[in-house]
């Protein structure tokens, strides 16, 4: 069975600082990997996804993520955080069947 | 193109009452899902429907039933609500069967409180 671990429940960064959110997955084959963002009171929105090919993927809002098979990781990064990035971020792994397993989420707080 | 819509947005029930949460998508997606979201527990899959006419249990199906009415609509029913079902419920849809897809599109959620 597939699983996702987001080790950091809550992260606080200063506006303009860089950001890295960690995600580790467990899956027997090549996974489909996703990062979603959830603003307060809203549903989830896709930031980026990885299926195959280049292991560094670009997403919306200036986010990127790198797939590292050897570390079973898919960490999300942003060079310079904006106050509007404050939200909850979910990593998810899928098997290509449509169903995805979600991590427990990381809440990002941005200090002015 | 409204995407995924859910009704109602908010609901308060008394223990033992029943209700149906409605979900519709206008993206012609094959698959639809119901999740519940509780603090610190991420999203847990209640039921899903891979295609019209099929439904399957997810991680936490007890106390819920679903109906895939047609390709657009997927409803979630609580027959006898319990306080443990107080949660935020999200409906989602995805286009499956196509390489490189499986991106899920989410509705805005229904905030349910059971007293």
Coordinates of C-alpha atoms in Angstrom, one line a residue:
Chain A
X1 CA 0.0 0.0 0.0
X2 CA 1.2 3.5 -0.7
X3 CA 1.8 6.1 2.0
X4 CA 3.0 9.6 2.4
X5 CA 4.8 11.3 5.3
X6 CA 5.1 15.0 5.8
X7 CA 7.5 15.3 8.7
X8 CA 6.8 19.0 9.5
X9 CA 3.3 19.8 10.9
X10 CA 4.0 23.5 11.0
X11 CA 6.7 25.8 9.4
X12 CA 7.2 29.5 9.9
X13 CA 9.3 31.5 7.5
X14 CA 9.9 35.2 7.0
X15 CA 8.6 36.9 3.9
X16 CA 11.3 36.8 1.3
X17 CA 13.0 33.8 2.7
X18 CA 13.3 30.5 0.9
X19 CA 11.1 27.6 1.7
X20 CA 11.4 23.8 1.6
X21 CA 8.6 21.5 2.6
X22 CA 9.4 17.8 2.9
X23 CA 7.5 14.9 1.6
X24 CA 8.5 11.2 1.8
X25 CA 6.5 8.5 0.1
X26 CA 6.3 4.7 0.1
X27 CA 5.3 3.0 -3.1
X28 CA 6.6 -0.1 -4.9
X29 CA 6.6 1.3 -8.4
X30 CA 7.2 4.6 -10.1
X31 CA 4.7 6.9 -8.3
X32 CA 2.6 9.7 -9.4
X33 CA 3.4 12.6 -7.1
X34 CA 1.5 15.8 -6.3
X35 CA 1.6 18.9 -4.2
X36 CA -1.7 20.6 -3.4
X37 CA -2.3 23.9 -1.5
X38 CA -5.3 24.7 0.6
X39 CA -6.0 28.3 1.6
X40 CA -8.2 28.8 4.7
X41 CA -11.8 27.8 4.0
X42 CA -11.1 26.6 0.5
X43 CA -10.7 23.3 -1.3
X44 CA -7.4 22.0 -2.4
X45 CA -5.7 23.3 -5.6
X46 CA -3.0 21.5 -7.5
X47 CA 0.5 23.2 -7.4
X48 CA 2.4 20.7 -9.4
X49 CA 2.7 17.1 -10.3
X50 CA 5.3 14.5 -11.4
X51 CA 4.7 11.5 -13.6
X52 CA 7.9 10.9 -15.4
X53 CA 10.8 12.6 -17.2
X54 CA 12.7 15.5 -15.7
X55 CA 12.8 15.1 -11.9
X56 CA 12.6 18.8 -11.3
X57 CA 9.1 20.0 -12.0
X58 CA 7.8 23.6 -12.0
X59 CA 4.4 24.6 -10.8
X60 CA 2.2 27.5 -10.3
X61 CA 3.0 30.5 -8.1
X62 CA 6.7 30.0 -8.4
X63 CA 6.9 26.6 -6.7
X64 CA 9.0 23.7 -7.8
X65 CA 9.6 20.2 -6.5
X66 CA 12.3 17.6 -7.1
X67 CA 11.7 13.9 -7.3
X68 CA 14.5 11.9 -5.7
X69 CA 13.9 8.2 -6.2
X70 CA 16.9 7.1 -4.0
X71 CA 15.5 9.1 -1.1
X72 CA 11.8 8.4 -1.8
X73 CA 11.3 12.1 -1.5
X74 CA 9.4 14.9 -3.4
X75 CA 10.2 18.1 -1.6
X76 CA 8.5 21.4 -2.4
X77 CA 10.6 24.6 -2.7
X78 CA 10.2 28.2 -3.3
X79 CA 13.1 30.7 -3.5
X80 CA 11.3 33.7 -2.0
X81 CA 8.1 33.3 0.0
X82 CA 5.3 35.9 -0.2
X83 CA 2.7 36.6 2.6
X84 CA 0.0 35.1 0.3
X85 CA 1.7 31.7 0.4
X86 CA 0.5 31.2 3.9
X87 CA -1.7 28.1 3.6
X88 CA -1.7 24.4 4.2
X89 CA 0.3 22.2 1.8
X90 CA -0.5 18.5 1.1
X91 CA 1.8 16.0 -0.7
X92 CA 0.0 13.1 -2.3
X93 CA 1.0 9.9 -4.1
X94 CA -1.0 8.1 -6.7
X95 CA -0.8 4.8 -8.5
X96 CA -2.3 5.9 -11.8
X97 CA -5.7 4.5 -10.9
X98 CA -7.1 7.9 -9.9
X99 CA -7.0 7.3 -6.2
X100 CA -4.4 9.3 -4.3
X101 CA -3.1 9.0 -0.7
X102 CA -2.5 12.3 1.0
X103 CA -0.1 13.3 3.7
X104 CA -1.3 15.0 6.9
X105 CA -0.3 18.4 5.6
X106 CA 2.1 21.1 6.6
X107 CA 0.8 24.5 7.7
X108 CA 3.0 27.4 6.5
X109 CA 3.0 30.7 8.4
X110 CA 4.7 33.7 6.8
X111 CA 6.1 36.4 9.1
X112 CA 6.2 39.9 7.9
Chain B
X1 CA -17.2 26.1 -16.2
X2 CA -17.9 25.8 -12.5
X3 CA -15.6 22.9 -11.8
X4 CA -16.7 20.9 -8.8
X5 CA -19.6 22.3 -6.8
X6 CA -20.9 21.1 -3.4
X7 CA -24.1 21.8 -1.5
X8 CA -24.7 22.8 1.2
X9 CA -21.7 24.8 2.4
X10 CA -22.6 24.5 6.0
X11 CA -24.9 22.2 7.9
X12 CA -25.7 21.5 11.6
X13 CA -27.4 18.3 12.5
X14 CA -28.6 16.6 15.7
X15 CA -27.4 13.1 16.5
X16 CA -29.5 10.6 14.6
X17 CA -30.6 12.9 11.8
X18 CA -29.9 12.1 8.2
X19 CA -28.7 14.2 5.4
X20 CA -27.3 14.0 1.9
X21 CA -24.3 16.0 0.6
X22 CA -24.5 16.8 -3.0
X23 CA -21.6 17.1 -5.5
X24 CA -21.5 17.8 -9.2
X25 CA -18.7 18.3 -11.7
X26 CA -18.9 19.7 -15.2
X27 CA -15.5 18.6 -16.5
X28 CA -16.8 15.3 -17.9
X29 CA -14.5 13.4 -15.5
X30 CA -14.9 9.6 -15.0
X31 CA -13.9 9.4 -11.4
X32 CA -15.3 11.1 -8.3
X33 CA -14.3 11.0 -4.6
X34 CA -15.6 11.9 -1.2
X35 CA -13.1 12.8 1.5
X36 CA -13.3 14.0 5.1
X37 CA -10.8 16.4 6.6
X38 CA -10.1 16.5 10.3
X39 CA -7.5 18.6 12.1
X40 CA -4.1 17.0 11.9
X41 CA -5.3 14.0 9.9
X42 CA -5.1 15.2 6.4
X43 CA -7.7 13.9 3.9
X44 CA -9.2 10.5 4.4
X45 CA -11.0 8.8 1.5
X46 CA -14.6 7.8 2.4
X47 CA -15.8 6.4 -0.9
X48 CA -14.9 6.8 -4.6
X49 CA -16.4 6.1 -7.9
X50 CA -14.1 5.1 -10.7
X51 CA -16.8 5.5 -13.3
X52 CA -20.6 5.9 -13.7
X53 CA -22.4 3.0 -12.1
X54 CA -19.5 1.9 -9.8
X55 CA -18.6 2.8 -6.2
X56 CA -16.0 1.5 -3.8
X57 CA -15.2 1.9 -0.2
X58 CA -12.2 4.0 0.8
X59 CA -10.4 4.2 4.1
X60 CA -13.3 5.3 6.4
X61 CA -16.6 4.2 4.9
X62 CA -18.5 3.3 8.0
X63 CA -21.6 5.4 8.6
X64 CA -21.8 6.6 5.0
X65 CA -23.4 5.6 1.8
X66 CA -22.9 7.0 -1.7
X67 CA -24.7 7.2 -5.0
X68 CA -23.2 7.9 -8.4
X69 CA -26.4 9.3 -9.9
X70 CA -24.8 9.9 -13.4
X71 CA -21.5 10.9 -14.7
X72 CA -21.8 14.4 -13.2
X73 CA -23.2 13.8 -9.7
X74 CA -21.9 11.9 -6.7
X75 CA -23.8 12.2 -3.4
X76 CA -22.8 11.2 0.1
X77 CA -25.5 10.2 2.6
X78 CA -25.3 10.1 6.4
X79 CA -28.2 7.9 7.5
X80 CA -27.9 8.5 11.2
X81 CA -25.4 11.2 12.0
X82 CA -23.0 10.9 15.0
X83 CA -20.8 13.6 16.6
X84 CA -17.8 11.7 15.3
X85 CA -18.9 12.7 11.8
X86 CA -18.4 16.4 12.5
X87 CA -15.8 17.3 9.9
X88 CA -15.2 19.1 6.6
X89 CA -16.3 17.1 3.6
X90 CA -14.7 17.5 0.2
X91 CA -15.8 16.1 -3.1
X92 CA -13.2 15.8 -5.9
X93 CA -13.1 14.5 -9.5
X94 CA -10.4 13.3 -11.8
X95 CA -9.9 12.1 -15.4
X96 CA -8.5 8.6 -15.2
X97 CA -7.4 6.1 -17.7
X98 CA -5.2 8.6 -19.4
X99 CA -1.4 8.6 -18.9
X100 CA -0.2 11.4 -16.8
X101 CA -3.5 12.5 -15.4
X102 CA -5.1 11.6 -12.1
X103 CA -5.0 15.2 -10.9
X104 CA -7.9 15.7 -8.6
X105 CA -10.1 18.8 -8.7
X106 CA -11.7 19.7 -5.4
X107 CA -14.9 21.4 -4.4
X108 CA -15.1 24.1 -1.8
X109 CA -16.2 21.8 1.0
X110 CA -19.1 21.2 3.3
X111 CA -18.6 22.1 7.0
X112 CA -20.8 19.7 9.0
X113 CA -21.4 19.8 12.7
X114 CA -23.3 17.1 14.5
X115 CA -24.5 18.0 17.9

